[in-house]
């Protein structure tokens, strides 16, 4: 199958055939995802969690508000073009962050995110005044999205992991 070329619309938007780091593509997305993806939707259909949807360009994106990613690899196995490559090591670059919309930060008792976090990356620390603040251990967070799907206030979003800086460099 041939790779798709950049559309004129994407060219004018400054989107070229390279992986857009701000978009949450499915796990195992290759660096050439944008040029290899032919918008076939095989990965969307293959996802057992139904968390892969299509964006405005009809390419697959992960929406963790719909559920959690189990990193099963079904999406990559279904990809006929190599845009999602099951042979690539899983390097999921996303981690959870919690906004001020969090109910616990508003003084409302809620620990839904902590309860569903299997790696126990979310803990609540008691603050002065009796409120608890959620704290994410970024070393434990897998970016699976169970917390985002469960949050009644939709206070969980995801950011790319920051690359580790070399020792002694700040």
PDB file of C-alpha atoms in Angstrom, residues 10-168:
ATOM      1  CA  UNK A  10      -2.586  20.235   6.052  1.00  0.00           C
ATOM      2  CA  UNK A  11       0.333  21.822   4.234  1.00  0.00           C
ATOM      3  CA  UNK A  12      -1.229  25.273   4.675  1.00  0.00           C
ATOM      4  CA  UNK A  13      -1.857  24.473   8.358  1.00  0.00           C
ATOM      5  CA  UNK A  14       1.832  23.655   8.725  1.00  0.00           C
ATOM      6  CA  UNK A  15       1.118  19.950   9.226  1.00  0.00           C
ATOM      7  CA  UNK A  16       3.615  17.904   7.290  1.00  0.00           C
ATOM      8  CA  UNK A  17       4.105  14.143   7.105  1.00  0.00           C
ATOM      9  CA  UNK A  18       5.600  13.732  10.570  1.00  0.00           C
ATOM     10  CA  UNK A  19       4.171  12.574  13.852  1.00  0.00           C
ATOM     11  CA  UNK A  20       2.396  15.486  15.542  1.00  0.00           C
ATOM     12  CA  UNK A  21       3.597  15.238  19.137  1.00  0.00           C
ATOM     13  CA  UNK A  22       0.558  17.108  20.500  1.00  0.00           C
ATOM     14  CA  UNK A  23      -1.941  14.507  19.260  1.00  0.00           C
ATOM     15  CA  UNK A  24      -2.565  11.318  21.237  1.00  0.00           C
ATOM     16  CA  UNK A  25      -2.169   8.669  18.552  1.00  0.00           C
ATOM     17  CA  UNK A  26      -2.765   5.003  19.402  1.00  0.00           C
ATOM     18  CA  UNK A  27       0.034   3.030  21.068  1.00  0.00           C
ATOM     19  CA  UNK A  28       2.845   1.849  18.786  1.00  0.00           C
ATOM     20  CA  UNK A  29       2.493   4.861  16.436  1.00  0.00           C
ATOM     21  CA  UNK A  30       5.546   5.035  14.202  1.00  0.00           C
ATOM     22  CA  UNK A  31       7.457   8.257  13.577  1.00  0.00           C
ATOM     23  CA  UNK A  32       6.053   8.189  10.035  1.00  0.00           C
ATOM     24  CA  UNK A  33       2.467   7.794  11.237  1.00  0.00           C
ATOM     25  CA  UNK A  34       1.111  10.815   9.354  1.00  0.00           C
ATOM     26  CA  UNK A  35       2.444   9.634   6.006  1.00  0.00           C
ATOM     27  CA  UNK A  36       1.626   5.945   6.507  1.00  0.00           C
ATOM     28  CA  UNK A  37      -1.914   6.162   7.910  1.00  0.00           C
ATOM     29  CA  UNK A  38      -4.483   5.756   5.151  1.00  0.00           C
ATOM     30  CA  UNK A  39      -7.524   6.452   7.393  1.00  0.00           C
ATOM     31  CA  UNK A  40      -8.803   2.880   6.971  1.00  0.00           C
ATOM     32  CA  UNK A  41     -10.231   2.713  10.543  1.00  0.00           C
ATOM     33  CA  UNK A  42      -9.032  -0.850  11.094  1.00  0.00           C
ATOM     34  CA  UNK A  43      -7.445   0.250  14.396  1.00  0.00           C
ATOM     35  CA  UNK A  44     -10.690   1.939  15.458  1.00  0.00           C
ATOM     36  CA  UNK A  45     -12.645  -1.264  14.854  1.00  0.00           C
ATOM     37  CA  UNK A  46      -9.998  -3.469  16.503  1.00  0.00           C
ATOM     38  CA  UNK A  47      -9.816  -1.563  19.795  1.00  0.00           C
ATOM     39  CA  UNK A  48     -11.613  -3.712  22.406  1.00  0.00           C
ATOM     40  CA  UNK A  49     -11.950  -0.715  24.735  1.00  0.00           C
ATOM     41  CA  UNK A  50     -13.522   1.489  21.996  1.00  0.00           C
ATOM     42  CA  UNK A  51     -11.281   4.441  22.923  1.00  0.00           C
ATOM     43  CA  UNK A  52      -9.870   5.077  19.458  1.00  0.00           C
ATOM     44  CA  UNK A  53     -11.865   7.569  17.433  1.00  0.00           C
ATOM     45  CA  UNK A  54     -11.188   9.601  14.292  1.00  0.00           C
ATOM     46  CA  UNK A  55     -10.027  13.222  14.358  1.00  0.00           C
ATOM     47  CA  UNK A  56     -10.951  15.989  11.912  1.00  0.00           C
ATOM     48  CA  UNK A  57      -8.487  14.538   9.381  1.00  0.00           C
ATOM     49  CA  UNK A  58     -10.099  11.100   9.814  1.00  0.00           C
ATOM     50  CA  UNK A  59      -6.963   9.727  11.471  1.00  0.00           C
ATOM     51  CA  UNK A  60      -7.123   7.703  14.691  1.00  0.00           C
ATOM     52  CA  UNK A  61      -6.701   9.375  18.063  1.00  0.00           C
ATOM     53  CA  UNK A  62      -7.083   7.992  21.561  1.00  0.00           C
ATOM     54  CA  UNK A  63      -9.817   9.543  23.704  1.00  0.00           C
ATOM     55  CA  UNK A  64      -9.226   8.427  27.293  1.00  0.00           C
ATOM     56  CA  UNK A  65     -12.475  10.013  28.445  1.00  0.00           C
ATOM     57  CA  UNK A  66     -14.165   7.013  26.812  1.00  0.00           C
ATOM     58  CA  UNK A  67     -12.258   4.426  28.826  1.00  0.00           C
ATOM     59  CA  UNK A  68      -8.847   3.141  29.742  1.00  0.00           C
ATOM     60  CA  UNK A  69      -6.191   1.782  27.408  1.00  0.00           C
ATOM     61  CA  UNK A  70      -5.026  -1.709  28.319  1.00  0.00           C
ATOM     62  CA  UNK A  71      -2.110  -1.470  25.858  1.00  0.00           C
ATOM     63  CA  UNK A  72      -3.240  -4.780  24.356  1.00  0.00           C
ATOM     64  CA  UNK A  73      -1.794  -3.937  20.924  1.00  0.00           C
ATOM     65  CA  UNK A  74      -4.921  -4.942  18.978  1.00  0.00           C
ATOM     66  CA  UNK A  75      -4.906  -1.596  17.160  1.00  0.00           C
ATOM     67  CA  UNK A  76      -1.320  -2.063  15.991  1.00  0.00           C
ATOM     68  CA  UNK A  77      -1.946  -5.675  14.981  1.00  0.00           C
ATOM     69  CA  UNK A  78      -4.879  -4.519  12.825  1.00  0.00           C
ATOM     70  CA  UNK A  79      -2.950  -1.740  11.050  1.00  0.00           C
ATOM     71  CA  UNK A  80      -2.215  -2.778   7.446  1.00  0.00           C
ATOM     72  CA  UNK A  81       0.151   0.112   6.642  1.00  0.00           C
ATOM     73  CA  UNK A  82       2.724   0.140   9.448  1.00  0.00           C
ATOM     74  CA  UNK A  83       1.502   3.472  10.802  1.00  0.00           C
ATOM     75  CA  UNK A  84       0.944   1.508  14.012  1.00  0.00           C
ATOM     76  CA  UNK A  85       3.737  -1.035  14.309  1.00  0.00           C
ATOM     77  CA  UNK A  86       3.332  -3.847  16.855  1.00  0.00           C
ATOM     78  CA  UNK A  87       7.057  -4.566  16.579  1.00  0.00           C
ATOM     79  CA  UNK A  88       7.936  -1.150  17.992  1.00  0.00           C
ATOM     80  CA  UNK A  89       8.533  -1.121  21.746  1.00  0.00           C
ATOM     81  CA  UNK A  90       5.630   0.384  23.643  1.00  0.00           C
ATOM     82  CA  UNK A  91       6.755   3.895  24.510  1.00  0.00           C
ATOM     83  CA  UNK A  92       3.519   5.570  25.635  1.00  0.00           C
ATOM     84  CA  UNK A  93       4.583   9.195  26.183  1.00  0.00           C
ATOM     85  CA  UNK A  94       1.506  10.403  28.090  1.00  0.00           C
ATOM     86  CA  UNK A  95       0.978  11.035  31.797  1.00  0.00           C
ATOM     87  CA  UNK A  96      -2.020  12.243  33.747  1.00  0.00           C
ATOM     88  CA  UNK A  97      -2.340  15.693  35.253  1.00  0.00           C
ATOM     89  CA  UNK A  98      -5.167  16.957  37.421  1.00  0.00           C
ATOM     90  CA  UNK A  99      -6.655  20.437  37.041  1.00  0.00           C
ATOM     91  CA  UNK A 100      -8.197  22.730  39.621  1.00  0.00           C
ATOM     92  CA  UNK A 101     -11.629  21.445  38.526  1.00  0.00           C
ATOM     93  CA  UNK A 102     -10.937  18.372  40.683  1.00  0.00           C
ATOM     94  CA  UNK A 103     -13.794  17.923  43.159  1.00  0.00           C
ATOM     95  CA  UNK A 104     -11.396  17.174  46.031  1.00  0.00           C
ATOM     96  CA  UNK A 105      -9.726  20.525  45.417  1.00  0.00           C
ATOM     97  CA  UNK A 106     -13.168  22.136  45.691  1.00  0.00           C
ATOM     98  CA  UNK A 107     -13.742  20.587  49.105  1.00  0.00           C
ATOM     99  CA  UNK A 108     -15.987  17.781  47.823  1.00  0.00           C
ATOM    100  CA  UNK A 109     -15.074  14.267  48.906  1.00  0.00           C
ATOM    101  CA  UNK A 110     -14.042  12.335  45.798  1.00  0.00           C
ATOM    102  CA  UNK A 111     -11.257   9.875  45.250  1.00  0.00           C
ATOM    103  CA  UNK A 112     -12.554   8.122  42.164  1.00  0.00           C
ATOM    104  CA  UNK A 113      -9.256   8.504  40.304  1.00  0.00           C
ATOM    105  CA  UNK A 114      -7.255   7.011  43.175  1.00  0.00           C
ATOM    106  CA  UNK A 115      -9.655   4.073  43.452  1.00  0.00           C
ATOM    107  CA  UNK A 116      -9.262   3.003  39.801  1.00  0.00           C
ATOM    108  CA  UNK A 117      -5.517   3.599  39.469  1.00  0.00           C
ATOM    109  CA  UNK A 118      -4.039   0.080  39.338  1.00  0.00           C
ATOM    110  CA  UNK A 119      -0.399   1.240  39.506  1.00  0.00           C
ATOM    111  CA  UNK A 120      -1.386   3.392  42.512  1.00  0.00           C
ATOM    112  CA  UNK A 121       0.123   6.479  40.904  1.00  0.00           C
ATOM    113  CA  UNK A 122      -2.536   8.777  42.415  1.00  0.00           C
ATOM    114  CA  UNK A 123      -2.550   9.460  46.135  1.00  0.00           C
ATOM    115  CA  UNK A 124      -4.349  12.105  48.162  1.00  0.00           C
ATOM    116  CA  UNK A 125      -2.455  14.227  50.657  1.00  0.00           C
ATOM    117  CA  UNK A 126      -4.302  15.901  53.477  1.00  0.00           C
ATOM    118  CA  UNK A 127      -3.849  19.684  53.448  1.00  0.00           C
ATOM    119  CA  UNK A 128      -4.550  22.308  56.078  1.00  0.00           C
ATOM    120  CA  UNK A 129      -8.266  22.896  56.444  1.00  0.00           C
ATOM    121  CA  UNK A 130      -9.147  19.226  55.954  1.00  0.00           C
ATOM    122  CA  UNK A 131      -9.013  19.171  52.165  1.00  0.00           C
ATOM    123  CA  UNK A 132      -7.123  16.511  50.281  1.00  0.00           C
ATOM    124  CA  UNK A 133      -5.043  17.241  47.215  1.00  0.00           C
ATOM    125  CA  UNK A 134      -4.419  14.622  44.540  1.00  0.00           C
ATOM    126  CA  UNK A 135      -0.749  13.976  43.853  1.00  0.00           C
ATOM    127  CA  UNK A 136       0.441  11.952  40.871  1.00  0.00           C
ATOM    128  CA  UNK A 137       3.609   9.891  41.091  1.00  0.00           C
ATOM    129  CA  UNK A 138       4.771  10.396  37.514  1.00  0.00           C
ATOM    130  CA  UNK A 139       7.185   7.498  37.876  1.00  0.00           C
ATOM    131  CA  UNK A 140       4.221   5.169  38.410  1.00  0.00           C
ATOM    132  CA  UNK A 141       1.705   6.741  35.991  1.00  0.00           C
ATOM    133  CA  UNK A 142       1.271   4.624  32.858  1.00  0.00           C
ATOM    134  CA  UNK A 143      -1.043   7.112  31.137  1.00  0.00           C
ATOM    135  CA  UNK A 144      -3.706   4.407  30.738  1.00  0.00           C
ATOM    136  CA  UNK A 145      -6.592   6.825  31.288  1.00  0.00           C
ATOM    137  CA  UNK A 146      -8.597   4.913  33.891  1.00  0.00           C
ATOM    138  CA  UNK A 147      -8.558   8.050  36.051  1.00  0.00           C
ATOM    139  CA  UNK A 148      -9.795  10.310  33.231  1.00  0.00           C
ATOM    140  CA  UNK A 149     -12.661   8.008  32.358  1.00  0.00           C
ATOM    141  CA  UNK A 150     -13.763   7.815  36.002  1.00  0.00           C
ATOM    142  CA  UNK A 151     -13.417  11.497  36.965  1.00  0.00           C
ATOM    143  CA  UNK A 152     -16.897  13.043  37.371  1.00  0.00           C
ATOM    144  CA  UNK A 153     -15.472  16.563  36.962  1.00  0.00           C
ATOM    145  CA  UNK A 154     -13.387  15.743  33.868  1.00  0.00           C
ATOM    146  CA  UNK A 155     -10.417  17.210  35.719  1.00  0.00           C
ATOM    147  CA  UNK A 156      -7.859  14.750  34.347  1.00  0.00           C
ATOM    148  CA  UNK A 157      -5.962  15.530  31.173  1.00  0.00           C
ATOM    149  CA  UNK A 158      -2.745  14.195  29.708  1.00  0.00           C
ATOM    150  CA  UNK A 159       0.599  15.718  28.874  1.00  0.00           C
ATOM    151  CA  UNK A 160       3.629  14.271  27.149  1.00  0.00           C
ATOM    152  CA  UNK A 161       6.363  13.011  29.439  1.00  0.00           C
ATOM    153  CA  UNK A 162       9.223  15.435  29.768  1.00  0.00           C
ATOM    154  CA  UNK A 163      12.475  13.980  28.436  1.00  0.00           C
ATOM    155  CA  UNK A 164      14.974  13.254  31.164  1.00  0.00           C
ATOM    156  CA  UNK A 165      17.679  15.868  31.333  1.00  0.00           C
ATOM    157  CA  UNK A 166      21.276  14.679  31.518  1.00  0.00           C
ATOM    158  CA  UNK A 167      22.784  14.672  35.002  1.00  0.00           C
ATOM    159  CA  UNK A 168      24.194  18.011  36.025  1.00  0.00           C
TER     160      UNK A 168
END
